CSV table of C-alpha atoms and ligand atoms in Angstrom, one decimal:
chain,number,residue,atom,x,y,z
A,112,MET,CA,54.7,119.1,100.5
A,113,THR,CA,54.9,121.1,104.2
A,114,GLY,CA,57.3,124.3,103.0
A,115,PRO,CA,56.9,126.9,100.3
A,116,PRO,CA,56.0,125.4,97.3
A,117,LEU,CA,59.3,124.7,94.8
A,118,VAL,CA,58.8,127.3,92.0
A,119,GLY,CA,61.4,126.5,89.1
A,120,VAL,CA,62.6,123.9,90.0
A,121,ASP,CA,62.9,121.2,87.5
A,122,LEU,CA,63.7,118.4,89.4
A,123,ASP,CA,63.6,115.4,87.4
A,124,ALA,CA,67.3,117.7,86.2
A,125,ALA,CA,68.2,118.2,89.3
A,126,LEU,CA,67.5,114.4,90.2
A,127,ASP,CA,69.6,114.1,87.1
A,128,ARG,CA,72.5,115.6,87.8
A,129,ALA,CA,72.6,114.5,92.0
A,130,VAL,CA,72.4,110.7,90.2
A,131,ALA,CA,75.8,111.4,87.9
A,132,LEU,CA,77.3,113.4,91.8
A,133,ALA,CA,76.5,109.7,93.3
A,134,GLY,CA,78.1,108.3,90.3
A,135,ARG,CA,81.2,109.6,91.6
A,136,GLY,CA,80.9,106.9,94.7
A,137,PRO,CA,82.3,103.5,94.9
A,138,ALA,CA,80.2,101.3,92.8
A,139,ARG,CA,80.9,98.2,95.4
A,140,ASP,CA,80.4,99.1,98.8
A,141,ARG,CA,78.1,98.5,102.0
A,142,ASN,CA,76.4,101.5,101.2
A,143,PRO,CA,74.9,102.9,98.6
A,144,ARG,CA,75.6,105.6,96.0
A,145,VAL,CA,74.0,108.8,97.1
A,146,GLY,CA,74.2,112.5,95.4
A,147,CYS,CA,72.7,115.9,97.1
A,148,LEU,CA,71.9,118.8,95.6
A,149,LEU,CA,71.0,122.1,97.4
A,150,LEU,CA,68.9,124.8,95.4
A,151,ALA,CA,68.4,128.2,96.1
A,152,PRO,CA,64.9,129.0,95.4
A,153,ASP,CA,65.4,130.2,92.1
A,154,GLY,CA,66.5,126.7,91.4
A,155,SER,CA,70.3,127.9,91.0
A,156,ILE,CA,72.5,125.0,92.6
A,157,VAL,CA,74.2,126.1,95.6
A,158,ALA,CA,76.3,123.3,96.9
A,159,GLU,CA,76.6,119.5,95.4
A,160,GLY,CA,77.8,116.2,97.3
A,161,HIS,CA,78.2,112.8,96.8
A,162,HIS,CA,79.3,109.4,98.9
A,163,GLY,CA,82.1,107.9,98.7
A,164,GLY,CA,81.3,104.8,100.8
A,165,VAL,CA,81.4,103.4,104.5
A,166,GLY,CA,83.2,105.7,106.8
A,167,THR,CA,83.5,108.7,104.3
A,168,PRO,CA,81.0,111.3,105.2
A,169,HIS,CA,77.2,111.4,103.4
A,170,ALA,CA,76.3,113.4,100.9
A,171,GLU,CA,73.8,116.1,102.4
A,172,ALA,CA,76.3,116.1,105.7
A,173,THR,CA,79.1,116.7,102.8
A,174,ALA,CA,76.7,119.0,100.6
A,175,LEU,CA,75.6,121.4,104.0
A,176,ALA,CA,79.6,121.4,104.6
A,177,ALA,CA,80.3,123.0,101.4
A,178,ALA,CA,77.5,124.9,101.9
A,179,GLY,CA,78.0,126.4,105.0
A,180,PRO,CA,75.8,129.5,105.9
A,181,SER,CA,73.8,129.2,102.7
A,182,ALA,CA,72.3,126.4,103.3
A,183,ARG,CA,69.7,128.2,104.9
A,184,GLY,CA,66.5,128.6,103.0
A,185,THR,CA,67.6,126.2,100.5
A,186,THR,CA,66.0,123.2,99.2
A,187,ALA,CA,67.6,119.9,99.5
A,188,VAL,CA,67.6,116.9,96.3
A,189,VAL,CA,68.8,113.1,97.6
A,190,THR,CA,68.6,110.7,95.8
A,191,LEU,CA,67.6,108.3,98.2
A,192,GLU,CA,65.8,109.3,101.4
A,193,PRO,CA,67.9,110.7,104.3
A,194,CYS,CA,69.3,108.7,107.1
A,195,SER,CA,67.9,109.4,110.8
A,196,HIS,CA,70.2,106.7,112.7
A,197,HIS,CA,73.6,107.2,114.0
A,198,GLY,CA,76.1,104.3,112.3
A,199,ARG,CA,79.4,105.6,111.6
A,200,THR,CA,78.5,109.2,111.3
A,201,PRO,CA,75.5,111.5,112.4
A,202,PRO,CA,71.9,111.3,111.0
A,203,CYS,CA,71.6,113.7,107.6
A,204,ALA,CA,68.0,114.4,108.6
A,205,GLU,CA,69.3,116.3,111.7
A,206,ALA,CA,72.4,117.9,110.0
A,207,LEU,CA,69.4,119.2,107.0
A,208,VAL,CA,67.5,120.6,110.1
A,209,ALA,CA,70.2,122.5,111.9
A,210,ALA,CA,71.9,123.7,109.1
A,211,GLY,CA,68.5,125.5,108.3
A,212,VAL,CA,67.4,123.8,104.2
A,213,ALA,CA,63.4,124.6,103.7
A,214,GLN,CA,62.5,121.3,102.2
A,215,VAL,CA,63.6,118.1,101.3
A,216,VAL,CA,62.9,115.8,98.1
A,217,TYR,CA,64.1,112.8,98.1
A,218,ALA,CA,63.7,110.1,94.8
A,219,VAL,CA,63.8,106.1,97.2
A,220,ALA,CA,62.6,105.6,100.5
A,221,ASP,CA,65.1,104.0,102.8
A,222,PRO,CA,64.3,100.7,103.4
A,223,THR,CA,66.9,99.6,106.2
A,224,HIS,CA,66.7,100.9,109.7
A,225,ALA,CA,68.5,103.8,108.8
A,226,GLY,CA,65.3,105.7,107.2
A,227,GLY,CA,62.6,106.9,109.0
A,228,GLY,CA,64.8,110.3,107.8
A,229,ALA,CA,61.3,111.9,105.9
A,230,ALA,CA,59.3,112.0,109.4
A,231,LEU,CA,62.0,113.1,111.7
A,232,LEU,CA,62.5,115.8,109.4
A,233,GLU,CA,58.6,116.6,108.9
A,234,ALA,CA,58.0,116.8,112.6
A,235,ALA,CA,61.1,119.7,112.5
A,236,GLY,CA,58.7,121.1,110.1
A,237,VAL,CA,60.7,120.6,107.2
A,238,GLY,CA,58.3,120.4,104.0
A,239,VAL,CA,59.5,116.8,102.7
A,240,ARG,CA,58.6,115.5,99.5
A,241,GLU,CA,58.9,111.4,98.0
A,242,HIS,CA,59.9,112.7,93.9
A,243,ARG,CA,59.5,109.4,92.0
A,244,HIS,CA,62.9,108.8,90.1
A,245,THR,CA,63.9,105.8,87.8
A,246,ALA,CA,67.5,106.1,87.1
A,247,SER,CA,67.2,106.7,91.5
A,248,GLU,CA,65.6,104.0,92.0
A,249,ARG,CA,68.5,101.9,89.3
A,250,LEU,CA,71.0,104.0,91.4
A,251,VAL,CA,70.6,101.2,94.8
A,252,ALA,CA,68.1,98.9,93.3
A,253,ASP,CA,70.8,95.7,94.1
A,254,TRP,CA,71.9,97.6,97.4
A,255,ALA,CA,67.6,98.0,98.6
A,256,ARG,CA,67.4,94.2,97.4
A,257,ALA,CA,70.9,92.4,99.2
A,258,ALA,CA,69.2,94.6,102.1
A,259,ALA,CA,66.1,92.8,102.1
A,260,LEU,CA,67.5,89.9,101.9
A,261,GLY,CA,70.7,90.2,104.2
A,262,ARG,CA,72.5,89.1,101.6
A,263,PRO,CA,73.8,89.2,98.0
A,264,HIS,CA,71.4,88.5,95.8
A,265,VAL,CA,72.1,85.7,93.8
A,266,THR,CA,71.2,84.6,90.6
A,267,TRP,CA,72.1,81.0,88.8
A,268,LYS,CA,73.9,81.5,85.1
A,269,VAL,CA,73.9,77.8,83.1
A,270,ALA,CA,74.5,76.9,79.9
A,271,SER,CA,73.3,73.9,78.9
A,272,THR,CA,72.4,71.5,76.0
A,273,LEU,CA,68.2,70.1,75.4
A,274,ASP,CA,69.0,66.9,77.8
A,275,GLY,CA,70.4,69.6,81.0
A,276,ARG,CA,74.2,68.9,80.0
A,277,VAL,CA,76.3,71.5,80.6
A,278,ALA,CA,79.9,69.8,79.5
A,279,ALA,CA,80.5,66.9,77.2
A,280,ALA,CA,81.9,63.3,78.7
A,281,ASP,CA,84.9,64.5,78.0
A,282,GLY,CA,84.3,67.6,80.5
A,283,THR,CA,84.6,70.1,78.3
A,284,SER,CA,82.2,73.2,77.4
A,285,ARG,CA,82.5,74.9,75.0
A,286,TRP,CA,80.7,76.5,73.3
A,287,ILE,CA,77.8,74.7,74.1
A,288,THR,CA,75.6,77.9,73.5
A,289,SER,CA,75.7,80.5,70.3
A,290,PRO,CA,77.9,83.7,69.9
A,291,GLN,CA,74.8,85.5,70.6
A,292,ALA,CA,74.1,84.0,74.2
A,293,ARG,CA,77.5,84.2,74.8
A,294,ALA,CA,77.6,87.9,74.4
A,295,GLU,CA,74.2,88.0,75.8
A,296,ALA,CA,76.5,86.8,79.4
A,297,HIS,CA,79.3,89.0,78.5
A,298,ARG,CA,76.4,92.1,79.3
A,299,VAL,CA,74.7,90.3,82.4
A,300,ARG,CA,78.0,90.2,83.9
A,301,THR,CA,78.7,94.3,84.2
A,302,GLN,CA,75.0,94.2,85.8
A,303,VAL,CA,76.4,92.2,88.5
A,304,ALA,CA,78.9,93.0,91.2
A,305,ALA,CA,80.6,89.4,90.9
A,306,VAL,CA,80.9,86.1,89.0
A,307,VAL,CA,81.1,83.6,91.3
A,308,VAL,CA,82.6,79.9,90.2
A,309,GLY,CA,84.4,77.1,91.6
A,310,THR,CA,87.8,75.8,91.4
A,311,GLY,CA,87.1,72.5,89.1
A,312,THR,CA,85.5,75.5,86.9
A,313,ALA,CA,88.4,77.2,87.3
A,314,LEU,CA,90.6,74.2,86.7
A,315,ALA,CA,88.7,72.7,83.9
A,316,ASP,CA,88.0,76.0,82.1
A,317,ASP,CA,90.1,78.7,83.1
A,318,PRO,CA,87.8,81.7,81.9
A,319,SER,CA,88.9,84.7,83.0
A,320,LEU,CA,85.2,86.0,83.8
A,321,THR,CA,85.8,89.4,82.7
A,322,ALA,CA,82.9,91.3,80.7
A,323,ARG,CA,84.0,92.0,76.9
A,324,ASP,CA,82.4,92.6,73.7
A,325,HIS,CA,82.2,90.5,70.3
A,326,ARG,CA,86.4,91.1,69.8
A,327,ASP,CA,87.5,90.4,73.4
A,328,ARG,CA,88.0,94.6,74.5
A,329,LEU,CA,87.0,94.5,78.4
A,330,LEU,CA,83.8,96.3,79.0
A,331,PRO,CA,83.9,99.8,81.1
A,332,ASP,CA,81.9,97.7,84.4
A,333,GLN,CA,84.1,94.7,85.3
A,334,PRO,CA,83.3,92.7,88.1
A,335,LEU,CA,84.9,91.1,91.1
A,336,ARG,CA,86.2,87.4,90.0
A,337,VAL,CA,85.7,85.1,92.7
A,338,VAL,CA,86.8,82.0,93.0
A,339,VAL,CA,84.7,79.1,95.8
A,340,GLY,CA,87.1,75.8,97.2
A,341,HIS,CA,90.2,74.8,98.9
A,342,ARG,CA,92.6,73.7,95.8
A,343,ASP,CA,95.2,75.6,94.5
A,344,LEU,CA,95.3,77.4,90.9
A,345,PRO,CA,98.8,76.8,89.1
A,346,ALA,CA,99.8,80.2,88.1
A,347,SER,CA,99.3,80.2,84.5
A,348,SER,CA,95.4,80.5,85.4
A,349,ARG,CA,93.6,83.0,84.0
A,350,LEU,CA,92.2,83.9,87.3
A,351,ALA,CA,95.6,83.0,89.8
A,352,GLY,CA,99.2,84.7,89.8
A,353,PRO,CA,100.3,87.6,91.6
A,354,ASP,CA,96.7,89.0,91.1
A,355,ALA,CA,95.0,86.8,93.3
A,356,GLY,CA,93.6,88.1,96.5
A,357,ASP,CA,93.1,91.5,96.5
A,358,ALA,CA,94.7,93.3,93.7
A,359,THR,CA,93.3,96.0,91.6
A,360,THR,CA,93.4,95.4,87.9
A,361,THR,CA,91.6,96.7,84.6
A,362,GLU,CA,89.9,93.0,84.0
A,363,GLY,CA,88.8,93.7,87.8
A,364,GLU,CA,90.4,91.7,91.1
A,365,VAL,CA,90.2,88.6,92.1
A,366,LEU,CA,89.4,87.0,95.0
A,367,HIS,CA,89.7,83.4,96.6
A,368,LEU,CA,87.6,81.9,99.2
A,369,ARG,CA,89.4,78.6,100.6
A,370,THR,CA,85.4,77.6,101.4
A,371,HIS,CA,83.0,75.1,100.7
A,372,ASP,CA,79.9,77.2,101.8
A,373,PRO,CA,77.6,79.2,100.3
A,374,VAL,CA,76.6,81.4,103.2
A,375,GLN,CA,80.6,82.4,104.3
A,376,VAL,CA,81.3,83.0,100.2
A,377,LEU,CA,77.9,85.4,100.4
A,378,ALA,CA,79.1,87.2,103.9
A,379,ALA,CA,82.7,87.5,102.6
A,380,LEU,CA,81.2,89.4,99.5
A,381,ARG,CA,79.0,91.4,101.7
A,382,GLU,CA,81.4,92.6,103.4
A,383,ARG,CA,83.2,93.6,100.3
A,384,GLY,CA,80.0,95.6,99.0
A,385,VAL,CA,79.3,92.9,96.8
A,386,HIS,CA,75.2,92.9,97.0
A,387,SER,CA,74.6,90.9,93.6
A,388,VAL,CA,75.9,88.3,92.6
A,389,LEU,CA,76.3,86.1,88.9
A,390,LEU,CA,76.4,82.0,90.1
A,391,GLU,CA,78.2,80.7,86.9
A,392,GLY,CA,78.9,77.2,88.1
A,393,GLY,CA,80.0,74.2,87.7
A,394,PRO,CA,77.1,71.9,89.1
A,395,THR,CA,79.1,71.6,92.5
A,396,LEU,CA,79.0,74.7,93.5
A,397,ALA,CA,76.1,75.8,92.3
A,398,ALA,CA,73.6,72.4,93.4
A,399,ALA,CA,75.4,73.3,97.3
A,400,PHE,CA,74.0,77.1,96.4
A,401,TRP,CA,70.7,76.1,95.8
A,402,ARG,CA,70.5,72.9,98.8
A,403,ALA,CA,71.3,76.6,100.9
A,404,GLY,CA,68.5,78.2,99.5
A,405,LEU,CA,71.0,80.5,98.2
A,406,VAL,CA,69.6,80.8,94.6
A,407,ASP,CA,67.1,84.0,93.9
A,408,GLU,CA,66.6,84.0,90.0
A,409,LEU,CA,68.5,81.6,87.6
A,410,LEU,CA,69.5,82.4,84.2
A,411,VAL,CA,69.4,79.6,81.9
A,412,HIS,CA,71.0,79.8,78.2
A,413,LEU,CA,69.6,76.7,76.5
A,414,ALA,CA,71.2,75.5,73.5
A,415,PRO,CA,68.9,72.8,70.7
A,416,ALA,CA,71.7,70.7,70.8
A,417,LEU,CA,71.5,67.2,73.5
A,418,LEU,CA,74.8,65.4,74.7
A,419,GLY,CA,74.1,62.2,75.8
A,420,ALA,CA,76.3,62.3,78.3
A,421,GLY,CA,78.5,64.8,80.4
A,422,PRO,CA,77.7,66.2,83.7
A,423,GLY,CA,74.2,67.8,84.5
A,424,ALA,CA,73.4,71.0,85.3
A,425,VAL,CA,73.8,69.7,88.9
A,426,PRO,CA,74.6,66.5,90.7
A,427,ASP,CA,72.2,64.6,92.9
A,428,LEU,CA,69.8,67.0,94.8
A,429,GLY,CA,68.5,63.9,97.2
A,430,ILE,CA,65.5,63.6,94.6
A,431,GLY,CA,63.8,60.4,94.7
A,432,THR,CA,60.6,61.1,93.4
A,433,ILE,CA,58.5,62.9,91.0
A,434,ALA,CA,56.4,64.6,93.6
A,435,ASP,CA,59.5,65.9,95.4
A,436,ALA,CA,61.2,68.2,92.5
A,437,ALA,CA,62.3,71.4,92.7
A,438,ARG,CA,59.8,73.4,91.0
A,439,LEU,CA,60.5,77.1,89.6
A,440,GLU,CA,58.3,79.8,87.8
A,441,LEU,CA,58.8,80.7,84.3
A,442,VAL,CA,59.2,84.8,84.7
A,443,GLU,CA,60.3,85.7,80.6
A,444,VAL,CA,61.8,84.0,77.9
A,445,ASP,CA,64.3,85.6,75.2
A,446,ARG,CA,65.6,84.7,71.6
A,447,LEU,CA,69.3,85.0,71.6
A,448,GLY,CA,70.0,83.5,67.9
A,449,PRO,CA,70.0,80.1,67.9
A,450,ASP,CA,69.1,79.4,71.7
A,451,LEU,CA,66.8,80.1,74.1
A,452,GLN,CA,67.2,83.0,77.3
A,453,LEU,CA,65.0,81.3,80.4
A,454,ARG,CA,64.6,83.9,83.4
A,455,LEU,CA,63.0,81.5,86.0
A,456,ARG,CA,62.5,82.3,90.2
A,457,PRO,CA,62.3,79.2,92.5
A,458,ILE,CA,59.2,78.5,94.0
A,459,PRO,CA,59.2,77.5,97.9
A,460,PRO,CA,58.0,74.5,98.8
A,461,GLU,CA,55.1,76.1,100.7
A,462,GLU,CA,54.0,77.8,97.4
A,463,LEU,CA,54.0,74.4,95.6
A,464,HIS,CA,50.6,72.7,97.4
B,78,NAP,N1,77.6,74.8,80.6
B,78,NAP,C1,78.2,75.7,81.6
B,78,NAP,O1,77.0,76.5,82.0
B,78,NAP,C2,78.7,75.4,82.7
B,78,NAP,C3,79.7,76.5,83.7
B,78,NAP,C4,80.3,76.4,85.6
B,78,NAP,C5,81.3,75.4,84.8
B,78,NAP,N2,80.8,74.0,83.7
B,78,NAP,C6,81.7,72.9,83.6
B,78,NAP,O2,81.8,71.9,84.8
B,78,NAP,C7,82.9,71.0,85.1
B,78,NAP,C8,83.5,71.8,86.3
B,78,NAP,O3,82.0,71.0,87.4
B,78,NAP,P1,82.3,70.9,89.3
B,78,NAP,O4,81.4,70.5,89.8
B,78,NAP,O5,84.3,70.1,89.2
B,78,NAP,O6,83.1,72.6,89.0
B,78,NAP,P2,82.4,73.6,90.5
B,78,NAP,O7,81.4,73.7,91.0
B,78,NAP,O8,82.8,75.0,89.2
B,78,NAP,O9,83.8,73.4,91.8
B,78,NAP,C9,83.6,72.2,91.9
B,78,NAP,C10,84.7,72.3,93.6
B,78,NAP,O10,84.4,73.7,93.8
B,78,NAP,C11,85.3,73.2,95.1
B,78,NAP,N3,83.8,73.4,96.2
B,78,NAP,C12,83.2,74.6,96.1
B,78,NAP,N4,82.2,74.6,97.3
B,78,NAP,C13,82.0,73.5,97.4
B,78,NAP,C14,80.7,72.9,97.7
B,78,NAP,N5,79.7,73.3,98.8
B,78,NAP,N6,81.1,71.5,98.2
B,78,NAP,C15,81.9,70.4,97.5
B,78,NAP,N7,82.9,71.3,96.3
B,78,NAP,C16,82.8,72.7,96.9
B,78,NAP,C17,85.2,71.3,95.5
B,78,NAP,O11,87.1,72.2,95.1
B,78,NAP,P3,88.0,72.0,95.5
B,78,NAP,O12,88.5,70.5,97.0
B,78,NAP,O13,88.9,72.7,95.3
B,78,NAP,O14,87.8,72.9,97.6
B,78,NAP,C18,85.0,70.9,94.0
B,78,NAP,O15,84.8,70.1,94.0
B,78,NAP,C19,83.5,72.0,84.0
B,78,NAP,O16,83.2,70.2,82.6
B,78,NAP,C20,82.9,72.8,83.2
B,78,NAP,O17,83.2,72.9,82.4
B,78,NAP,C21,79.8,74.3,82.6
């Protein structure tokens, strides 16, 4: 920190406020949600700003515009390191310098090419401090992970019996797991930007893919619902009808991607600002993602039940001998009523030997 000391400033409280401001931005966007405060030396708020999504001014620019000449000598408190690149909007680090801001405190370093704002600010004589703040980290975690991957993060979720069946011989799969496991599955849907299934699952199960509570009421955070495959869904399908396409409802938008290519699916979703995907099967689509190396994590709800027949979690993966088995690392185990929840990470073949 090279600027004057931050007297009387509660940085955690300021960042809490900045996170609340950031939350006004769109939940699904190519850009991260960011909030910014400009504080006077006594800690009072001179101006506030948040980012409203791609193509709109960044949080710092909004706050600077609101402050006008009063920005001079303030401390900017931002949830994310100010950008330093010329993109759709001018670099925030330069704007902060030009406005005469004395110090900048940010919670999360920018891991992308847009980063480097801190160095630019310091070189211009602005005091810079990184102050870790959990809520700010959480705010951009999915975006940062997707930025590192160059695509949305994919969790493949599967509910299976002990013998690895995901449906019975007649195609029925409701319900393999307990109400407790299903409640957790609904909670997990609120944590991701999109839930994806193949047309096979949409036609067999007619799922709504919404996140609901135990009384079947919609939870506040609804994911984008995505169906992948060429076939049309009947008008009576919960995932078809006038909302299919890009209408927004309280249930969340529905998108039908008529492709078999998982790379295209993820590119289309990223374009829509999706940074995290819950792939809910079925086996054919999940296998396509697996073969393409596009599964980052598995969430398995394992029921103490046997079916003996019916589709397995994945069809043939082309593995002929035990030495070639796809291996996973068990990261976490939890009990959900009578069922187990396993969180697993695929082990890349090069890490196996
Ligand atoms: N227990 C569980 O966790 C769980 C979860 C989901 C489903 N299920 C069960 O799984 C069964 C449905 O299995 P499924 O394998 O048919 O479902 P699916 O994987 O959801 O759908 C398969 C269909 O998706 C399309 N598709 C999209 N990408 C593809 C690709 N890369 N390669 C081939 N096809 C692609 C094809 O249809 P088009 O001809 O339309 O292109 C294909 O027939 C049902 O019995 C359901 O209950 C169980």
